[in-house]
């Protein structure tokens, strides 16, 4: 990286922000009739409209210079060719290899990993087919009708989000997901299931995560308790990088699916971790999901930065976070089946870019990843949009909308959904001035005093940034493109911030303390704890029957 060049562009961006002064997106639209065409970008049917963000051509040009000063293209190529860019863990970062075609050549330590990827994928597909067709059955000879993925974080959110997103394509056994160590999660799921027809997939990269191992042991006891110990083998499969621990759990090699340490947990839904999704939607649909991801990879790898969608989304995010000071980012899918997408992105974005030191360990000098959150529209409109429209903080938001619904013959549902999505982005950008609010009220024949009283409450500041991602339909290929789009956006921002987007040391301390506290919660000595924790333990113990 050219530090002095990067610092100079950063200063130029700050000066540029000053020079924009009070300019609003509304002003930018008024000044440029071609703004939509200039600031919206396409990949086949996917259109990403950045025009409702307060960026000018100069803003984008400066942001692109910033990306170049940080050697974004070089860093991207390093990732894609398998260099060990996850420096704190000494690993390559190759989730893109999981969706590469069979003839690709991507090397880790000199070895092409693509044949291994395709071999494991073929094993997963064969297993999925056998479960779906009833060739593989439970111990009693019954067909498997329900598959429960036991995993957490990246070993849960991807397949869980995907299974919900692609439910119109689900023609296999029903998919369930248990993640929380709260026994309620497992108990509520088991209550709906018949052990003789249930398959458990224990998904854990490390196969040591306490939540997953506790849930897996409970599931094992449930099967052994109702069908006998010898039935366990027929009702379990495992997905992990830790072959030794899987064998120790009692899952045979032929029901064990691998992935590799160069796949981060939050980037793993493309691997065998997607097995639950694969069994639900079938190998063909899963292959379309992978192909969609690869399509976005090609776009990211080969499109000039000026038209590179994930890069531009990442850079606009940098503008918001670092130059306009916006601390949060909302993801608002107008697609009910993307209900878990914001939660999925929370891990992808916040576990990747919630960092406070540079790659070399020195403290960061600018803010890093924002708080990411969201809910599907239109429900959010009737809950928290009030704050997005009129609250004191500006929250940039992504709106996701399909042209086509899966439901034919549902009258105006989809048209109303689309109208709401577009109306919200228009309202957020346009706003309503005090004079406009007064005029609206006056047109209702309201007494002047009341108009004056009410008008300030009806003012919408506007100039609230939104990006709209519009696509034909939420099919497997589209979901693949969408997930890969956000992965590369997160990568772009990590490069600009100079952080490691692929480790997650921030989750370790809580884990360590939880294992230290477990015996205390169960009754051992509270000495050595801080006064608050000691008091809480005592209170909880006193309430326990
Ligand atoms: O797949 P594993 O090893 O059980 O880990 C689950 C999750 O735990 C984390 O390590 C930390 O929350 C995530 O990065 C990961 O996705």
CSV table of N, CA and C and ligand atoms in Angstrom, one decimal, residues 89 150-157 203-213 239-241 259 264-268 273 347 351 502-508 511, ligand 1:
chain,number,residue,atom,x,y,z
A,89,UNK,N,-4.0,-16.2,11.4
A,89,UNK,CA,-4.2,-17.6,11.5
A,89,UNK,C,-3.4,-18.4,10.5
A,150,UNK,N,-27.4,-29.2,13.3
A,150,UNK,CA,-27.0,-28.7,14.6
A,150,UNK,C,-25.7,-28.0,14.4
A,151,UNK,N,-25.7,-26.7,14.6
A,151,UNK,CA,-24.5,-25.9,14.4
A,151,UNK,C,-24.8,-24.5,14.9
A,152,UNK,N,-23.8,-23.6,14.9
A,152,UNK,CA,-24.0,-22.3,15.4
A,152,UNK,C,-23.1,-21.3,14.5
A,153,UNK,N,-23.5,-20.0,14.5
A,153,UNK,CA,-22.7,-19.1,13.7
A,153,UNK,C,-22.7,-19.5,12.3
A,154,UNK,N,-21.5,-19.5,11.7
A,154,UNK,CA,-21.3,-19.8,10.3
A,154,UNK,C,-21.8,-21.3,10.0
A,155,UNK,N,-21.9,-22.1,11.0
A,155,UNK,CA,-22.3,-23.5,10.7
A,155,UNK,C,-23.8,-23.6,10.9
A,156,UNK,N,-24.5,-22.5,11.0
A,156,UNK,CA,-26.0,-22.5,11.1
A,156,UNK,C,-26.6,-21.4,10.2
A,157,UNK,N,-26.1,-20.2,10.3
A,157,UNK,CA,-26.8,-19.1,9.7
A,157,UNK,C,-26.9,-19.2,8.2
A,203,UNK,N,-22.9,-29.9,12.4
A,203,UNK,CA,-22.0,-29.1,11.6
A,203,UNK,C,-21.2,-28.2,12.5
A,204,UNK,N,-19.9,-28.4,12.4
A,204,UNK,CA,-19.0,-27.6,13.2
A,204,UNK,C,-17.6,-27.7,12.6
A,205,UNK,N,-17.1,-26.6,12.2
A,205,UNK,CA,-15.7,-26.5,11.7
A,205,UNK,C,-14.7,-27.2,12.6
A,206,UNK,N,-14.8,-26.7,13.9
A,206,UNK,CA,-13.8,-27.2,14.9
A,206,UNK,C,-14.3,-28.5,15.6
A,207,UNK,N,-15.5,-28.7,15.6
A,207,UNK,CA,-16.1,-29.8,16.3
A,207,UNK,C,-15.8,-29.8,17.8
A,208,UNK,N,-15.7,-28.5,18.3
A,208,UNK,CA,-15.4,-28.3,19.8
A,208,UNK,C,-16.4,-27.3,20.3
A,209,UNK,N,-17.1,-26.6,19.5
A,209,UNK,CA,-18.0,-25.5,20.0
A,209,UNK,C,-19.0,-26.1,21.0
A,210,UNK,N,-19.0,-25.5,22.2
A,210,UNK,CA,-19.8,-26.1,23.3
A,210,UNK,C,-21.3,-26.1,23.0
A,211,UNK,N,-21.8,-25.1,22.3
A,211,UNK,CA,-23.2,-25.1,22.0
A,211,UNK,C,-23.6,-26.3,21.1
A,212,UNK,N,-22.8,-26.5,20.1
A,212,UNK,CA,-23.1,-27.5,19.1
A,212,UNK,C,-22.8,-28.9,19.7
A,213,UNK,N,-21.8,-29.1,20.5
A,213,UNK,CA,-21.5,-30.4,21.0
A,213,UNK,C,-22.5,-30.7,22.1
A,239,UNK,N,-20.3,-32.6,9.5
A,239,UNK,CA,-19.6,-31.8,8.6
A,239,UNK,C,-18.6,-31.0,9.4
A,240,UNK,N,-17.3,-31.2,9.1
A,240,UNK,CA,-16.3,-30.6,10.0
A,240,UNK,C,-14.9,-30.6,9.2
A,241,UNK,N,-14.0,-29.9,9.8
A,241,UNK,CA,-12.6,-30.0,9.4
A,241,UNK,C,-11.8,-30.9,10.4
A,259,UNK,N,-14.6,-30.0,5.1
A,259,UNK,CA,-14.2,-28.8,4.4
A,259,UNK,C,-12.8,-28.5,5.0
A,264,UNK,N,-13.5,-19.9,6.0
A,264,UNK,CA,-13.9,-19.3,7.3
A,264,UNK,C,-15.4,-19.7,7.6
A,265,UNK,N,-15.7,-19.9,8.9
A,265,UNK,CA,-17.0,-20.3,9.2
A,265,UNK,C,-18.1,-19.5,8.6
A,266,UNK,N,-18.0,-18.2,8.6
A,266,UNK,CA,-19.1,-17.3,8.1
A,266,UNK,C,-19.0,-17.3,6.5
A,267,UNK,N,-18.1,-18.0,5.9
A,267,UNK,CA,-18.0,-18.1,4.5
A,267,UNK,C,-18.2,-19.5,4.0
A,268,UNK,N,-18.9,-20.3,4.9
A,268,UNK,CA,-18.8,-21.8,4.6
A,268,UNK,C,-20.1,-22.4,4.0
A,273,UNK,N,-21.0,-27.6,4.6
A,273,UNK,CA,-21.9,-27.0,5.7
A,273,UNK,C,-23.3,-26.7,5.1
A,347,UNK,N,-23.4,-11.6,10.9
A,347,UNK,CA,-22.1,-12.4,11.2
A,347,UNK,C,-21.1,-12.1,10.1
A,351,UNK,N,-18.6,-9.9,12.2
A,351,UNK,CA,-17.5,-10.7,12.7
A,351,UNK,C,-16.3,-10.5,11.8
A,502,UNK,N,-10.8,-11.9,8.3
A,502,UNK,CA,-11.0,-13.3,8.3
A,502,UNK,C,-10.7,-14.0,9.6
A,503,UNK,N,-10.4,-13.2,10.6
A,503,UNK,CA,-10.3,-13.9,12.0
A,503,UNK,C,-11.4,-13.4,12.8
A,504,UNK,N,-11.5,-13.9,14.1
A,504,UNK,CA,-12.6,-13.5,15.0
A,504,UNK,C,-12.2,-13.6,16.4
A,505,UNK,N,-11.0,-13.0,16.8
A,505,UNK,CA,-10.5,-13.2,18.1
A,505,UNK,C,-11.5,-12.6,19.1
A,506,UNK,N,-12.3,-11.7,18.7
A,506,UNK,CA,-13.3,-11.0,19.6
A,506,UNK,C,-14.3,-11.9,20.3
A,507,UNK,N,-14.4,-13.1,19.7
A,507,UNK,CA,-15.4,-14.0,20.3
A,507,UNK,C,-14.8,-14.9,21.4
A,508,UNK,N,-13.5,-14.8,21.5
A,508,UNK,CA,-12.8,-15.8,22.4
A,508,UNK,C,-12.9,-15.6,23.9
A,511,UNK,N,-16.0,-16.8,25.5
A,511,UNK,CA,-16.0,-18.3,25.5
A,511,UNK,C,-15.2,-18.8,26.7
B,1,LIG,O1,-18.2,-24.3,13.1
B,1,LIG,P1,-17.8,-24.1,14.5
B,1,LIG,O2,-16.3,-24.4,14.7
B,1,LIG,O3,-18.6,-24.8,15.5
B,1,LIG,O4,-17.9,-22.5,14.9
B,1,LIG,C1,-19.1,-21.9,14.9
B,1,LIG,C2,-18.9,-20.4,14.9
B,1,LIG,O5,-18.2,-20.0,16.0
B,1,LIG,C3,-17.3,-18.9,15.6
B,1,LIG,O6,-16.0,-19.4,15.6
B,1,LIG,C4,-17.3,-17.8,16.6
B,1,LIG,O7,-18.6,-17.3,16.9
B,1,LIG,C5,-17.8,-18.5,14.2
B,1,LIG,O8,-16.8,-17.8,13.5
B,1,LIG,C6,-18.2,-19.8,13.7
B,1,LIG,O9,-18.9,-19.7,12.5
